[in-house]
Amino acid sequence: MTAGVDSDVFEQLVATVDRFARERLIPAERRVEEEDDVPEDIVAEMKEMGLFGLSTPEEYGGIGLNVPQEARLVEALCYASLTFRSLIGTNVGIGSQGIVMDGTPAQKQQWLPGVASGDVIASFALTEPDNGSDAGGIRTSAKRDEGDFVINGTKRYITNAVRAGVFTVFARTDPDKPGADGVSAFIVPADTPGITIAKPDRKLGQRGTKTSDVIFENVRLPESAIIGGPENLNRGFRTAMKVLDRGRIHVGAMAVGQGQRMLDIATDYALERRQFGKPIGEHQLVQGLLADCQADLLAARALVRATAETFDREGKAILEASCTKYFCTEAAGRIADRALQIHGGAGYMAEYDIERLYRDIRLLRIYEGTSQIQQLVIARRTLAQRTQ
């Protein structure tokens, strides 16, 4: 099991982040929604707290949380809008973990200190216009040219691309190998000639979270840019899957944090709103909605923590991580729907937080592997277990 940080220090950190989310971030949510951006003073505070380096090993300037600790801290942070988490999410998770897990010592030394401090934003470029769930169908190419690789292609919905200092880019290095084979992972500095960042996407929810297309046109890189070095040529998809497994636990924790927020909002409203001469929380049908929310939330929290322990102990948790991502994000969607229903017509009005949270939570069932992809992974793993 990974040591993580001292338990007393960790509990203090969780308390600090919980207070930061409730007292600093929640009051700023409406401003972020209106301006579609996170104020720079909040970004600076998050850097000062070390939030960009939660999962970066201490030797590279990070806090060095293990997976169970990361899950608990993410849950606390995600009591506030998921937009704030998106600022640190790629540095803590998919944008950096490929380097942490599979990078060479030189690659780690070059990039991880900047990632940990937040001075370098790491971004993860896997999805393409024609390949989202079918990540093995990557078309972005990396062709050899006089000892270098030249990358051409477009990546889509890339989180934090407009802020990025470095990308982890997945490209096909062997066109003769089908599917996931023949794909390599490259570390690409954002200022490399030939990279164009499109304007940020407009989205249903999570406003302030920046996603963009990233276009690579004859981007030249040395073979030392392959994560893990030249010996990891054509092994990039393995890196991607390891990163996404851990990321799915992270997303599950996000869902739990937001689920708790929505349940608390719905409970407070049920105590305050009166109909038929009494608070609506005294009506049994409303109580049924609250009970279902609480049951979903407790089950989701338990699953996140159990899976995090498994990943930390065994170094992988493919089946468990997919179950966690699937169940927790679907549960959060159910909680959001019930919480809005408890508000009645008021829940559909923009003046109430539940309207915005309802829109924000919807994305969790799509990124880092849709619910349907998780079902496929879960079913295939379940069937394989019976035939071994």
Coordinates of C-alpha atoms in Angstrom, one line a residue:
M1 CA 0.0 0.0 0.0
T2 CA 1.2 3.5 -0.8
A3 CA 2.1 5.4 2.3
G4 CA 0.5 8.7 1.4
V5 CA 0.8 11.5 4.0
D6 CA 0.6 11.3 7.8
S7 CA -3.0 10.7 8.9
D8 CA -3.1 13.7 11.3
V9 CA -1.7 16.0 8.6
F10 CA -4.2 14.5 6.1
E11 CA -7.2 15.1 8.3
Q12 CA -6.1 18.8 8.7
L13 CA -5.8 19.1 5.0
V14 CA -9.3 17.6 4.4
A15 CA -10.7 20.0 7.0
T16 CA -8.9 23.0 5.3
V17 CA -10.2 22.0 1.8
D18 CA -13.7 21.4 3.1
R19 CA -13.7 24.9 4.7
F20 CA -12.3 26.4 1.5
A21 CA -15.0 24.8 -0.6
R22 CA -17.8 26.0 1.6
E23 CA -16.6 29.4 2.6
R24 CA -14.6 30.5 -0.5
L25 CA -15.7 28.6 -3.5
I26 CA -19.5 28.3 -3.1
P27 CA -19.9 32.1 -2.7
A28 CA -18.0 32.5 -6.0
E29 CA -20.1 30.0 -8.0
R30 CA -22.6 32.4 -9.5
R31 CA -19.8 34.7 -10.7
V32 CA -18.1 31.7 -12.4
E33 CA -21.4 30.8 -14.0
E34 CA -21.9 34.3 -15.4
E35 CA -18.4 35.0 -16.5
D36 CA -17.6 31.4 -17.7
D37 CA -14.3 31.6 -16.0
V38 CA -12.6 31.1 -12.6
P39 CA -11.2 34.2 -11.1
E40 CA -7.4 34.3 -11.0
D41 CA -7.3 35.0 -7.3
I42 CA -9.0 31.7 -6.7
V43 CA -6.5 30.0 -9.0
A44 CA -3.7 31.5 -7.0
E45 CA -5.2 30.3 -3.7
M46 CA -5.5 26.8 -5.0
K47 CA -1.8 26.9 -6.0
E48 CA -0.8 28.1 -2.6
M49 CA -2.8 25.3 -1.0
G50 CA -0.9 22.8 -3.1
L51 CA -4.1 21.5 -4.7
F52 CA -2.4 21.1 -8.1
G53 CA 0.1 18.6 -6.7
L54 CA -2.2 16.3 -4.6
S55 CA -1.1 13.1 -6.3
T56 CA 2.4 14.1 -7.4
P57 CA 5.1 12.4 -5.3
E58 CA 6.7 14.5 -2.6
E59 CA 10.1 14.1 -4.2
Y60 CA 8.8 16.2 -7.1
G61 CA 7.2 18.9 -5.0
G62 CA 3.7 17.4 -4.6
I63 CA 1.8 16.4 -1.6
G64 CA 1.9 12.7 -2.5
L65 CA -1.5 11.5 -1.5
N66 CA -2.3 7.9 -2.0
V67 CA -5.5 6.9 -3.9
P68 CA -7.8 6.6 -0.8
Q69 CA -6.6 10.0 0.4
E70 CA -7.1 11.6 -3.0
A71 CA -10.6 10.3 -3.2
R72 CA -11.6 11.7 0.2
L73 CA -10.0 15.1 -0.6
V74 CA -11.7 15.3 -4.0
E75 CA -15.0 14.5 -2.3
A76 CA -14.5 17.5 0.1
L77 CA -13.5 19.8 -2.7
C78 CA -16.4 18.8 -4.9
Y79 CA -19.0 19.9 -2.4
A80 CA -18.4 23.1 -4.4
S81 CA -18.9 23.5 -8.1
L82 CA -17.2 20.9 -10.2
T83 CA -15.7 23.7 -12.2
F84 CA -13.2 24.4 -9.5
R85 CA -12.1 20.8 -9.5
S86 CA -11.6 20.9 -13.2
L87 CA -8.8 23.4 -12.7
I88 CA -6.7 20.9 -10.8
G89 CA -8.2 17.8 -12.2
T90 CA -5.8 17.2 -15.1
N91 CA -2.8 18.0 -13.0
V92 CA -3.9 15.6 -10.3
G93 CA -5.2 13.0 -12.6
I94 CA -5.1 12.2 -16.3
G95 CA -2.8 14.9 -17.4
S96 CA 0.1 14.0 -15.1
Q97 CA -0.4 10.4 -14.0
G98 CA 0.9 8.9 -17.3
I99 CA 4.3 10.6 -16.4
V100 CA 4.1 9.6 -12.8
M101 CA 3.3 5.9 -13.6
D102 CA 5.3 5.3 -16.7
G103 CA 7.6 8.3 -17.3
T104 CA 11.4 8.1 -17.3
P105 CA 13.3 9.7 -14.4
A106 CA 14.3 12.5 -16.7
Q107 CA 10.7 13.1 -17.8
K108 CA 9.5 13.1 -14.2
Q109 CA 12.2 15.6 -13.2
Q110 CA 11.5 17.9 -16.1
W111 CA 7.7 18.1 -15.8
L112 CA 6.3 17.0 -12.4
P113 CA 7.7 19.9 -10.2
G114 CA 5.9 22.4 -12.4
V115 CA 2.8 20.3 -12.5
A116 CA 2.8 20.0 -8.7
S117 CA 3.1 23.8 -8.2
G118 CA 0.4 24.6 -10.8
D119 CA 2.9 26.6 -12.8
V120 CA 2.5 24.0 -15.6
I121 CA -1.0 22.8 -16.5
A122 CA -1.0 19.3 -17.8
S123 CA -3.6 18.2 -20.3
F124 CA -4.7 14.8 -21.6
A125 CA -5.3 14.5 -25.4
L126 CA -6.9 11.2 -26.2
T127 CA -10.4 11.9 -27.6
E128 CA -10.8 12.8 -31.3
P129 CA -13.7 14.0 -33.5
D130 CA -14.4 10.5 -34.7
N131 CA -13.1 8.6 -31.7
G132 CA -14.5 9.1 -28.2
S133 CA -15.6 5.8 -26.7
D134 CA -13.7 4.0 -29.4
A135 CA -10.3 5.2 -28.2
G136 CA -8.6 2.4 -29.9
G137 CA -9.6 3.9 -33.2
I138 CA -7.2 6.8 -32.9
R139 CA -6.4 8.5 -36.2
T140 CA -3.9 11.1 -35.0
S141 CA -0.6 9.9 -36.5
A142 CA 3.0 10.1 -35.4
K143 CA 5.3 9.2 -38.3
R144 CA 9.0 8.7 -38.1
D145 CA 11.1 11.3 -39.9
E146 CA 14.9 11.2 -39.6
G147 CA 14.8 9.9 -36.0
D148 CA 12.0 12.2 -34.9
F149 CA 8.2 11.7 -34.9
V150 CA 5.9 14.1 -36.7
I151 CA 2.4 14.3 -35.3
N152 CA -0.7 15.3 -37.3
G153 CA -4.3 15.1 -36.2
T154 CA -7.0 16.8 -34.1
K155 CA -8.0 16.1 -30.5
R156 CA -11.5 17.1 -29.2
Y157 CA -13.0 18.2 -25.8
I158 CA -9.5 18.6 -24.3
T159 CA -9.9 19.9 -20.8
N160 CA -7.6 22.8 -19.8
A161 CA -6.1 23.0 -23.3
V162 CA -6.2 26.8 -23.3
R163 CA -4.2 26.8 -20.0
A164 CA -1.9 23.9 -20.8
G165 CA 1.8 24.0 -20.6
V166 CA 2.2 20.3 -21.6
F167 CA 0.0 17.7 -23.3
T168 CA 0.0 13.9 -23.0
V169 CA -0.9 13.1 -26.6
F170 CA -1.9 9.7 -27.9
A171 CA -1.0 9.0 -31.5
R172 CA -0.7 6.0 -33.8
T173 CA 2.9 5.1 -34.4
D174 CA 2.3 1.8 -36.2
P175 CA -0.5 2.1 -38.8
D176 CA -0.4 -1.6 -39.5
K177 CA -1.4 -2.6 -36.0
P178 CA -5.2 -2.4 -35.5
G179 CA -7.1 -1.0 -32.5
A180 CA -5.2 -0.2 -29.3
D181 CA -2.0 -1.7 -30.6
G182 CA 0.4 0.6 -32.4
V183 CA -0.5 3.7 -30.2
S184 CA 2.2 5.6 -28.3
A185 CA 1.9 8.3 -25.6
F186 CA 3.9 11.5 -26.2
I187 CA 4.8 14.3 -23.8
V188 CA 4.3 17.5 -25.9
P189 CA 5.2 20.9 -24.7
A190 CA 2.3 23.3 -25.5
D191 CA 4.6 25.8 -27.2
T192 CA 5.9 23.2 -29.7
P193 CA 5.5 24.7 -33.2
G194 CA 2.4 23.4 -35.1
I195 CA 0.0 23.3 -32.2
T196 CA -3.3 25.3 -32.5
I197 CA -5.8 25.6 -29.6
A198 CA -9.3 26.3 -30.8
K199 CA -11.6 28.6 -28.8
P200 CA -13.2 27.1 -25.8
D201 CA -16.4 25.1 -26.3
R202 CA -19.8 26.3 -25.1
K203 CA -21.4 23.7 -22.8
L204 CA -24.7 22.8 -21.1
G205 CA -23.1 23.0 -17.7
Q206 CA -19.8 23.2 -15.8
R207 CA -19.3 26.7 -17.1
G208 CA -15.9 28.0 -16.4
T209 CA -14.4 24.6 -17.3
K210 CA -12.4 25.0 -20.4
T211 CA -12.5 22.4 -23.2
S212 CA -11.2 22.9 -26.7
D213 CA -10.1 21.2 -29.9
V214 CA -6.3 20.9 -30.2
I215 CA -4.9 20.7 -33.8
F216 CA -1.5 19.2 -34.4
E217 CA 0.1 20.1 -37.8
N218 CA 3.5 18.6 -38.5
V219 CA 4.4 18.8 -34.8
R220 CA 8.0 17.4 -34.6
L221 CA 9.2 15.6 -31.5
P222 CA 12.3 13.5 -30.6
E223 CA 11.7 9.9 -29.7
S224 CA 12.6 10.8 -26.2
A225 CA 9.2 12.4 -25.9
I226 CA 7.5 9.0 -25.8
I227 CA 6.3 8.4 -22.2
G228 CA 8.7 5.9 -20.8
G229 CA 11.2 6.5 -23.6
P230 CA 11.7 4.7 -26.9
E231 CA 11.2 1.3 -25.4
N232 CA 7.6 2.2 -24.8
L233 CA 6.9 2.7 -28.5
N234 CA 3.4 1.3 -29.3
R235 CA 2.6 0.8 -25.7
G236 CA 0.8 4.1 -25.1
F237 CA -2.7 2.6 -24.8
R238 CA -1.6 0.7 -21.7
T239 CA -0.6 4.0 -20.1
A240 CA -3.9 5.5 -21.0
M241 CA -5.9 2.6 -19.4
K242 CA -3.9 2.8 -16.2
V243 CA -4.5 6.5 -16.0
L244 CA -8.2 6.2 -16.7
D245 CA -8.6 3.5 -14.1
R246 CA -7.4 5.8 -11.4
G247 CA -9.3 8.7 -13.0
R248 CA -12.6 6.7 -12.7
I249 CA -12.2 6.5 -9.0
H250 CA -11.5 10.2 -8.9
V251 CA -14.7 10.9 -10.9
G252 CA -16.6 8.6 -8.5
A253 CA -15.4 10.8 -5.6
M254 CA -16.5 13.9 -7.5
A255 CA -20.0 12.4 -7.8
V256 CA -20.1 11.7 -4.1
G257 CA -19.1 15.3 -3.2
Q258 CA -21.8 16.8 -5.5
G259 CA -24.3 14.2 -4.3
Q260 CA -23.9 15.3 -0.7
R261 CA -24.3 19.0 -1.7
M262 CA -27.5 18.3 -3.6
L263 CA -28.9 16.1 -0.8
D264 CA -28.1 18.9 1.7
I265 CA -29.8 21.5 -0.5
A266 CA -32.9 19.3 -0.9
T267 CA -33.1 18.5 2.8
D268 CA -32.9 22.2 3.8
Y269 CA -35.6 23.1 1.2
A270 CA -37.8 20.3 2.5
L271 CA -37.5 21.7 6.0
E272 CA -38.3 25.2 5.0
R273 CA -40.9 24.9 2.2
R274 CA -44.5 24.5 3.6
Q275 CA -47.4 23.0 1.8
F276 CA -50.8 21.9 3.2
G277 CA -49.9 23.5 6.5
K278 CA -46.6 21.8 7.2
P279 CA -43.0 21.5 5.9
I280 CA -42.9 19.4 2.8
G281 CA -40.3 17.2 4.5
E282 CA -43.2 15.8 6.6
H283 CA -45.0 14.4 3.6
Q284 CA -44.2 10.8 3.0
L285 CA -43.6 11.0 -0.7
V286 CA -41.0 13.7 -0.2
Q287 CA -39.4 11.6 2.5
G288 CA -39.2 8.7 0.0
L289 CA -37.3 10.9 -2.4
L290 CA -34.9 12.0 0.4
A291 CA -34.5 8.4 1.6
D292 CA -33.6 7.2 -1.9
C293 CA -31.0 10.0 -2.2
Q294 CA -29.4 9.1 1.1
A295 CA -29.2 5.4 0.2
D296 CA -27.6 6.1 -3.2
L297 CA -25.1 8.5 -1.6
L298 CA -24.0 6.1 1.2
A299 CA -23.6 3.3 -1.3
A300 CA -21.6 5.5 -3.7
R301 CA -19.3 6.7 -0.9
A302 CA -18.6 3.2 0.3
L303 CA -17.9 2.0 -3.2
V304 CA -15.4 4.8 -3.9
R305 CA -13.5 4.1 -0.7
A306 CA -13.4 0.4 -1.2
T307 CA -12.2 0.7 -4.8
A308 CA -9.6 3.3 -3.8
E309 CA -8.2 0.8 -1.2
T310 CA -8.1 -2.0 -3.8
F311 CA -6.3 0.2 -6.3
D312 CA -3.8 1.4 -3.7
R313 CA -3.2 -2.2 -2.5
E314 CA -3.0 -4.0 -5.8
G315 CA -1.9 -1.3 -8.2
K316 CA -5.0 -1.8 -10.4
A317 CA -8.7 -2.2 -10.1
I318 CA -10.2 -2.4 -13.6
L319 CA -13.5 -4.0 -12.7
E320 CA -13.9 -2.1 -9.5
A321 CA -13.0 1.3 -11.0
S322 CA -15.6 0.8 -13.8
C323 CA -18.2 -0.2 -11.3
T324 CA -17.4 2.8 -9.2
K325 CA -17.5 5.3 -12.1
Y326 CA -20.7 3.8 -13.4
F327 CA -22.6 3.5 -10.2
C328 CA -21.5 6.7 -8.6
T329 CA -22.2 9.0 -11.6
E330 CA -25.6 7.4 -12.3
A331 CA -26.4 7.7 -8.6
A332 CA -25.5 11.4 -8.6
G333 CA -27.8 11.8 -11.6
R334 CA -30.6 10.2 -9.7
I335 CA -29.9 12.4 -6.6
A336 CA -30.0 15.5 -8.8
D337 CA -33.3 14.6 -10.4
R338 CA -34.9 13.9 -7.0
A339 CA -33.4 17.1 -5.5
L340 CA -34.9 19.2 -8.3
Q341 CA -38.2 17.4 -7.9
I342 CA -38.4 18.2 -4.2
H343 CA -38.0 21.9 -5.2
G344 CA -40.9 21.6 -7.6
G345 CA -41.2 24.5 -10.0
A346 CA -38.6 26.5 -8.0
G347 CA -36.0 23.9 -8.9
Y348 CA -36.3 24.8 -12.6
M349 CA -35.5 28.4 -11.9
A350 CA -31.9 29.8 -12.3
E351 CA -32.1 31.6 -9.0
Y352 CA -31.8 28.2 -7.2
D353 CA -28.5 26.4 -7.0
I354 CA -30.1 23.0 -7.8
E355 CA -30.8 24.2 -11.4
R356 CA -27.1 24.8 -12.1
L357 CA -25.9 21.7 -10.2
Y358 CA -28.5 19.6 -12.1
R359 CA -26.8 20.7 -15.4
D360 CA -23.3 20.3 -14.1
I361 CA -23.7 16.8 -12.9
R362 CA -24.9 15.4 -16.2
L363 CA -21.4 15.4 -17.7
L364 CA -20.1 12.9 -15.2
R365 CA -21.9 10.1 -17.0
I366 CA -20.0 10.9 -20.2
Y367 CA -16.4 11.7 -19.7
E368 CA -13.7 9.3 -18.6
G369 CA -15.7 6.6 -20.2
T370 CA -19.5 6.8 -20.7
S371 CA -21.9 4.7 -18.6
Q372 CA -22.4 2.4 -21.5
I373 CA -18.6 1.8 -21.9
Q374 CA -18.4 1.1 -18.2
Q375 CA -21.2 -1.5 -18.6
L376 CA -19.2 -3.2 -21.4
V377 CA -16.1 -3.3 -19.3
I378 CA -18.0 -4.6 -16.3
A379 CA -19.8 -7.3 -18.3
R380 CA -16.6 -8.5 -20.1
R381 CA -14.6 -8.6 -16.9
T382 CA -17.5 -10.5 -15.1
L383 CA -17.7 -13.1 -18.0
A384 CA -13.9 -13.5 -18.1
Q385 CA -13.7 -14.2 -14.4
R386 CA -16.0 -17.2 -14.9
T387 CA -14.0 -18.7 -17.7
Q388 CA -10.6 -18.4 -16.1

